[in-house]
mmCIF file with all atom_site columns, C-alpha atoms in Angstrom:
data_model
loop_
_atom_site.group_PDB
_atom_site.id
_atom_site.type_symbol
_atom_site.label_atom_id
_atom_site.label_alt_id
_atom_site.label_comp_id
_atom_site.label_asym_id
_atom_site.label_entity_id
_atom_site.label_seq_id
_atom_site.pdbx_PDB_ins_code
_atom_site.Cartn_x
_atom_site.Cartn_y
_atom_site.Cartn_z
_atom_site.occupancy
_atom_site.B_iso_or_equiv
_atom_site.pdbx_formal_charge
_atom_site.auth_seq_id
_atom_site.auth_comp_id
_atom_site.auth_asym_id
_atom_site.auth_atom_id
_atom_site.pdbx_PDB_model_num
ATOM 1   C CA . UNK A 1 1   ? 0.000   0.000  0.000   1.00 44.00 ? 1   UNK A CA 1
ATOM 2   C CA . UNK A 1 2   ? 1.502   3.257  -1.227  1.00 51.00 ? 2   UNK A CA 1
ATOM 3   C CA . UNK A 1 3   ? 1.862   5.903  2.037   1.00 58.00 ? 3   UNK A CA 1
ATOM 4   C CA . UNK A 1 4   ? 1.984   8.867  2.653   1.00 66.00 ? 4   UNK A CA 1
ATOM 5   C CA . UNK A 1 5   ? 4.374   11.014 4.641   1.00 68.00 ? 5   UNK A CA 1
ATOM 6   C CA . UNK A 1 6   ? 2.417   13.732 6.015   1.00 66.00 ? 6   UNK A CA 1
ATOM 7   C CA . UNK A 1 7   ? 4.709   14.837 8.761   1.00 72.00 ? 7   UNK A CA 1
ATOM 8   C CA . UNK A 1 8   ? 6.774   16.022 5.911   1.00 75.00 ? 8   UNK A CA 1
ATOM 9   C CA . UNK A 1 9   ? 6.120   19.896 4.211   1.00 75.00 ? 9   UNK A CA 1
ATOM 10  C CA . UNK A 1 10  ? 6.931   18.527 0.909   1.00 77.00 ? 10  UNK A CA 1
ATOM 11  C CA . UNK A 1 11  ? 3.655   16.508 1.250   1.00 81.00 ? 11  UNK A CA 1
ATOM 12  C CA . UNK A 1 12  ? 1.740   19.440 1.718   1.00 84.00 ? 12  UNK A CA 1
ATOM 13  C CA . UNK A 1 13  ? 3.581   21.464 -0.471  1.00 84.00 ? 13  UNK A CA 1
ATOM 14  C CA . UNK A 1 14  ? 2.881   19.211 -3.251  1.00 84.00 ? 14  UNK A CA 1
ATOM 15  C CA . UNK A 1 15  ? -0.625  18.695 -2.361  1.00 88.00 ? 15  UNK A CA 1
ATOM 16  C CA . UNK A 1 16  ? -1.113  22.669 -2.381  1.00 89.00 ? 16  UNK A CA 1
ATOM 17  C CA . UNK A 1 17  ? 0.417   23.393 -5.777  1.00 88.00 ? 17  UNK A CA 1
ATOM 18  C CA . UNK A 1 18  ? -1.856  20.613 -7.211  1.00 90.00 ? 18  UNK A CA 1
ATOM 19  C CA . UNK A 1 19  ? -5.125  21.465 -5.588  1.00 93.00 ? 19  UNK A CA 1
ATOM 20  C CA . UNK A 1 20  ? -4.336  25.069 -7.197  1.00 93.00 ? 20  UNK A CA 1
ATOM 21  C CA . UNK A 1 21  ? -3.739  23.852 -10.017 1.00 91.00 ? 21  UNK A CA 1
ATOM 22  C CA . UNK A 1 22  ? -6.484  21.971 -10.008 1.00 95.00 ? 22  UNK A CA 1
ATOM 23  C CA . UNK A 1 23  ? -8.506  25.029 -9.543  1.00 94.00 ? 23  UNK A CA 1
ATOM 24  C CA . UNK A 1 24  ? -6.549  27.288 -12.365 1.00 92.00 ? 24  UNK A CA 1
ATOM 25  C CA . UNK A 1 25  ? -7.337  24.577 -14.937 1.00 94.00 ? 25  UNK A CA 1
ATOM 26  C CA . UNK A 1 26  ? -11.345 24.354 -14.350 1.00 94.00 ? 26  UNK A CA 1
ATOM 27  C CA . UNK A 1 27  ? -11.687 28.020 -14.027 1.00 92.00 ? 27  UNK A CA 1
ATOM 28  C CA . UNK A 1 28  ? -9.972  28.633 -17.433 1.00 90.00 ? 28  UNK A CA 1
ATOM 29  C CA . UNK A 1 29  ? -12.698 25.677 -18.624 1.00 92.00 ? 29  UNK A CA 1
ATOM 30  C CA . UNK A 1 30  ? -15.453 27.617 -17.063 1.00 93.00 ? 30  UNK A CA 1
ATOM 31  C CA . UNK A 1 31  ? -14.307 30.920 -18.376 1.00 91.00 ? 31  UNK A CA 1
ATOM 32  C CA . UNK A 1 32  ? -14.026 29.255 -22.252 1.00 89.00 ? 32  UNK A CA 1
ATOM 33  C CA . UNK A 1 33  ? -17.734 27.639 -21.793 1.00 93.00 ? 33  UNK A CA 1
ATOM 34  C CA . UNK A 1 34  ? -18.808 31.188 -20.412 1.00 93.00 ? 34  UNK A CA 1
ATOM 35  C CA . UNK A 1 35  ? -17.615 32.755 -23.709 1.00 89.00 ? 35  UNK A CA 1
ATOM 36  C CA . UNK A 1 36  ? -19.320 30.056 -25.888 1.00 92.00 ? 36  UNK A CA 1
ATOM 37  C CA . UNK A 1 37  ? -22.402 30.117 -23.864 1.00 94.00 ? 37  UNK A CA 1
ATOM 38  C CA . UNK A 1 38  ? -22.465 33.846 -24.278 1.00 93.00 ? 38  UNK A CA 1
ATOM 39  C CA . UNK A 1 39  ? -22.532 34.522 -20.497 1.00 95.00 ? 39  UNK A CA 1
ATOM 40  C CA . UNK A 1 40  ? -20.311 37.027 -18.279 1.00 94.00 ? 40  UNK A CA 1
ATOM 41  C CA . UNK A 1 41  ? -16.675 36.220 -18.228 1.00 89.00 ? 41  UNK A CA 1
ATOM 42  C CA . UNK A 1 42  ? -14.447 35.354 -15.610 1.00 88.00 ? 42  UNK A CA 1
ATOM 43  C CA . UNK A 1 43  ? -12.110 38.273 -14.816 1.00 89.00 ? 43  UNK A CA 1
ATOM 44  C CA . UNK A 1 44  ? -9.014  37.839 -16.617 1.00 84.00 ? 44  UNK A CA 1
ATOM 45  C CA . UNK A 1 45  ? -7.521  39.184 -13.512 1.00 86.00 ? 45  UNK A CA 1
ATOM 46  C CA . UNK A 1 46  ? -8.703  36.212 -11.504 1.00 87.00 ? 46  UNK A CA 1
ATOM 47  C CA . UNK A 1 47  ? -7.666  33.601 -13.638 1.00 83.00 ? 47  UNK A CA 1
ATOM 48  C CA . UNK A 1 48  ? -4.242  34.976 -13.657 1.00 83.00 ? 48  UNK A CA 1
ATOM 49  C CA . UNK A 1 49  ? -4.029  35.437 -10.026 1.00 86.00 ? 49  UNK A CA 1
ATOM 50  C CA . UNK A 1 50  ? -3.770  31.537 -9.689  1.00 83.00 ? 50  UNK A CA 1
ATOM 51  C CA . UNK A 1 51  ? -0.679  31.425 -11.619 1.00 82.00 ? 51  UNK A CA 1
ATOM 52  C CA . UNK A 1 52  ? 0.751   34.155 -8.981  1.00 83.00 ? 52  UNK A CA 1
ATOM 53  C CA . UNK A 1 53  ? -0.352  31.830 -6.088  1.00 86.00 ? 53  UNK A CA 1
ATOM 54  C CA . UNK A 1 54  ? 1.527   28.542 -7.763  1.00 85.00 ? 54  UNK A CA 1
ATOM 55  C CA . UNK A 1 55  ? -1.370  27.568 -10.152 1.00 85.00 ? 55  UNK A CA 1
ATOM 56  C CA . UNK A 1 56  ? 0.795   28.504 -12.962 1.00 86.00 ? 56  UNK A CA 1
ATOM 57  C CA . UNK A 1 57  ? 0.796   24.695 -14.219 1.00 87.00 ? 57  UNK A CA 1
ATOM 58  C CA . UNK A 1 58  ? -2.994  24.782 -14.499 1.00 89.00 ? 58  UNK A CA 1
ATOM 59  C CA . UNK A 1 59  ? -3.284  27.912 -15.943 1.00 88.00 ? 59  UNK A CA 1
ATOM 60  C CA . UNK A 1 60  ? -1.180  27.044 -18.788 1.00 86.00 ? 60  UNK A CA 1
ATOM 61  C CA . UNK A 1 61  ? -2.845  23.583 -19.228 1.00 89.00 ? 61  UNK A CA 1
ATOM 62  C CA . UNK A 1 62  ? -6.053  25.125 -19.574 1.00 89.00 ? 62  UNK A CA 1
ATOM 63  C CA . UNK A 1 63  ? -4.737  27.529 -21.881 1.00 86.00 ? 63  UNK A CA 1
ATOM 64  C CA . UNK A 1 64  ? -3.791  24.530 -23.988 1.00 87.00 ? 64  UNK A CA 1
ATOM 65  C CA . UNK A 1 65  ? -6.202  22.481 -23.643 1.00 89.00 ? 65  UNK A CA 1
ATOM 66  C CA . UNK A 1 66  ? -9.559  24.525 -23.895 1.00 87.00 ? 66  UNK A CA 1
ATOM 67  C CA . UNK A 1 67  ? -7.497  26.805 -26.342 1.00 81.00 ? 67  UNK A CA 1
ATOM 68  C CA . UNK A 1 68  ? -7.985  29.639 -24.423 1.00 67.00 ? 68  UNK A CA 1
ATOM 69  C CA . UNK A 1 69  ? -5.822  32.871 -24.290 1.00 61.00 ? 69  UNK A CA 1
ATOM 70  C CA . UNK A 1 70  ? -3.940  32.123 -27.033 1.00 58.00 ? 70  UNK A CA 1
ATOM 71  C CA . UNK A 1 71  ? -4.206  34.631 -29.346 1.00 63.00 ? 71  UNK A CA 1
ATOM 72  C CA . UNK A 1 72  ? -4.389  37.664 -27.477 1.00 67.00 ? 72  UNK A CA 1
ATOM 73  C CA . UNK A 1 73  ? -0.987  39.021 -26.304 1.00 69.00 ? 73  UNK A CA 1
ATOM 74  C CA . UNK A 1 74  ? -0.315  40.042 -23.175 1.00 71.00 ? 74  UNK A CA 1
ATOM 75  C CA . UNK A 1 75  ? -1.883  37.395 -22.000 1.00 70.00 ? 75  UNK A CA 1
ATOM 76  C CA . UNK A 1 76  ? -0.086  34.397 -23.596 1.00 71.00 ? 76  UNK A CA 1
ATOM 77  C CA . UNK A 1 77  ? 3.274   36.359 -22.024 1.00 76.00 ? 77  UNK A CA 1
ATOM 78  C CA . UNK A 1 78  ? 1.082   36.142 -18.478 1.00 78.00 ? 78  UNK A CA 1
ATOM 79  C CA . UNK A 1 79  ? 0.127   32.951 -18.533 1.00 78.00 ? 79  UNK A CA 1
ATOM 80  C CA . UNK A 1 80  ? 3.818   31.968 -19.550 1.00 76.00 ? 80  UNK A CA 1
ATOM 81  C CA . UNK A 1 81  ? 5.747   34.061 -16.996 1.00 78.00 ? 81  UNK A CA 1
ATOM 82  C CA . UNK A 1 82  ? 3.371   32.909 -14.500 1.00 78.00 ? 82  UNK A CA 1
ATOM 83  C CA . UNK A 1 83  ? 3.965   29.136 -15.355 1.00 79.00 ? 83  UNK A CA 1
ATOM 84  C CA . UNK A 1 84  ? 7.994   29.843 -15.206 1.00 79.00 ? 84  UNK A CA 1
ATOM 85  C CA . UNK A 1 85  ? 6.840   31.542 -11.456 1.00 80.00 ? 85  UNK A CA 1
ATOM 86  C CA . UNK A 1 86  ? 4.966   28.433 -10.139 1.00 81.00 ? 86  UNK A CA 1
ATOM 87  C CA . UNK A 1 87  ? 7.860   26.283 -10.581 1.00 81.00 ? 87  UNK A CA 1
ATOM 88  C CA . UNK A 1 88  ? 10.403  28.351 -9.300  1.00 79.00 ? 88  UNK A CA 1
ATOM 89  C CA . UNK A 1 89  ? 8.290   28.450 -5.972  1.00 80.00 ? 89  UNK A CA 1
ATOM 90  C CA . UNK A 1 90  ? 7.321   25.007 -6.251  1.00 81.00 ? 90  UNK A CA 1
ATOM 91  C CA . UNK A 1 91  ? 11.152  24.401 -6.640  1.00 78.00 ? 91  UNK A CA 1
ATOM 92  C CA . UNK A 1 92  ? 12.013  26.591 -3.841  1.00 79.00 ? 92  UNK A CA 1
ATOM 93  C CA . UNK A 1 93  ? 9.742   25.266 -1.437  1.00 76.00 ? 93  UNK A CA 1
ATOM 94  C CA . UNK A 1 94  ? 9.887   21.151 -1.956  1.00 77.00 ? 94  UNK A CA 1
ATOM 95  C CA . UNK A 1 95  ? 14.070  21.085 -2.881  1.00 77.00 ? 95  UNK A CA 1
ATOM 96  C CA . UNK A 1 96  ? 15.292  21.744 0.903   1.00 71.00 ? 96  UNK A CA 1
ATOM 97  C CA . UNK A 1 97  ? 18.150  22.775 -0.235  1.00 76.00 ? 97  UNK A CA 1
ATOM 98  C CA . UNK A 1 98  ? 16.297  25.527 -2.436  1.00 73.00 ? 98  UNK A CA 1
ATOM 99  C CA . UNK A 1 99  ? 13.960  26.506 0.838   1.00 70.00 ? 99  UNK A CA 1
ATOM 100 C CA . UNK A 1 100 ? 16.975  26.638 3.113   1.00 76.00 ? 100 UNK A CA 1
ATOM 101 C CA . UNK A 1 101 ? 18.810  29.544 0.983   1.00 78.00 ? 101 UNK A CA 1
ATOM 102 C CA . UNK A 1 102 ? 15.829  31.390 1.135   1.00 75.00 ? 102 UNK A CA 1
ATOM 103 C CA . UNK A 1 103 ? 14.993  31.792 4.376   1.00 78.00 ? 103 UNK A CA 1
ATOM 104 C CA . UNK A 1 104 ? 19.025  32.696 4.511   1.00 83.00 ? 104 UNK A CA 1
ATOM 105 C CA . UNK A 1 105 ? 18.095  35.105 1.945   1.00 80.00 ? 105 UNK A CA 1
ATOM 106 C CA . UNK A 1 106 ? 15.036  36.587 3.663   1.00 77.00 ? 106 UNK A CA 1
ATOM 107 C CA . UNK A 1 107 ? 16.903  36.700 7.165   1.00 84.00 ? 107 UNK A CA 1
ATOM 108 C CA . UNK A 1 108 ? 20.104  38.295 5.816   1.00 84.00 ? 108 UNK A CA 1
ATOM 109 C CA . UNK A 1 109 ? 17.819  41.169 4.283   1.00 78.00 ? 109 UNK A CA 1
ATOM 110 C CA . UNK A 1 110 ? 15.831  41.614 7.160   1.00 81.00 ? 110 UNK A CA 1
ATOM 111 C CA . UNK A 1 111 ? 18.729  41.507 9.120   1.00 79.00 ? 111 UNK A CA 1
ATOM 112 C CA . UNK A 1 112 ? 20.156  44.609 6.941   1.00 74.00 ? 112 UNK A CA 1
ATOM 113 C CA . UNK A 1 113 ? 17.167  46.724 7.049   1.00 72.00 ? 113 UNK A CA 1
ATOM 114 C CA . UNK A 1 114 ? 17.107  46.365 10.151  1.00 72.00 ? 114 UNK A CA 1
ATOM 115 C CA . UNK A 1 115 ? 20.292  47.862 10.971  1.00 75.00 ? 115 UNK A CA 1
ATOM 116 C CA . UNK A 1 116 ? 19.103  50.743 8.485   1.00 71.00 ? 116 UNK A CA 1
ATOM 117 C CA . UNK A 1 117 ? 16.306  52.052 10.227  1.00 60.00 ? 117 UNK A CA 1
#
């Protein structure tokens, strides 16, 4: 039987960035059966946020596979920055390695404006 670790933040991590996913992908399906339906859109705002909060997988999916937001630029440069974003964090946060530098990172410059002010 296959088990899993949940003491472990990669678990959850993994779990998160999938669930959004999850979510980016059927709201870019809703949003493309709005349009055919003739009904009021999703904000194009919205469905980009998810790529921002590590949905960027799904987003980009759905742009593929419903053929959605493909012609119009900015938004095929959105969708594909936000794709490159969600697996940089994704990388960050599961590689320990990755997640260890940061918080280095993030204390170091805390550290320094805090001896500014």
């Amino acid at each position: 039987m296959f088990h899993h670790d949940t003491a472990r933040p990669e678990y959850w991590i993994c779990l998160y960035f999938g669930a959004v996913s999850l979510l980016a992908f059927l709201w870019m399906g809703l949003d493309k059966l709005y349009a055919a339906l003739g009904w009021r859109r999703i904000p194009e705002r919205r469905l980009l946020f998810f790529g921002l909060i590590g949905g960027g997988a799904g987003t980009k999916l759905g742009q593929v596979f419903f053929r959605h937001k493909t012609r119009k630029e900015p938004k095929r440069s959105q969708i594909q920055r936000r794709l490159v974003w969600s697996v940089v964090l994704f990388l960050v946060f599961v590689i320990p390695q990755s997640r260890e530098a940061l918080i280095e990172m993030m204390t170091s410059a805390t550290n320094g404006l805090a001896q500014l002010g």
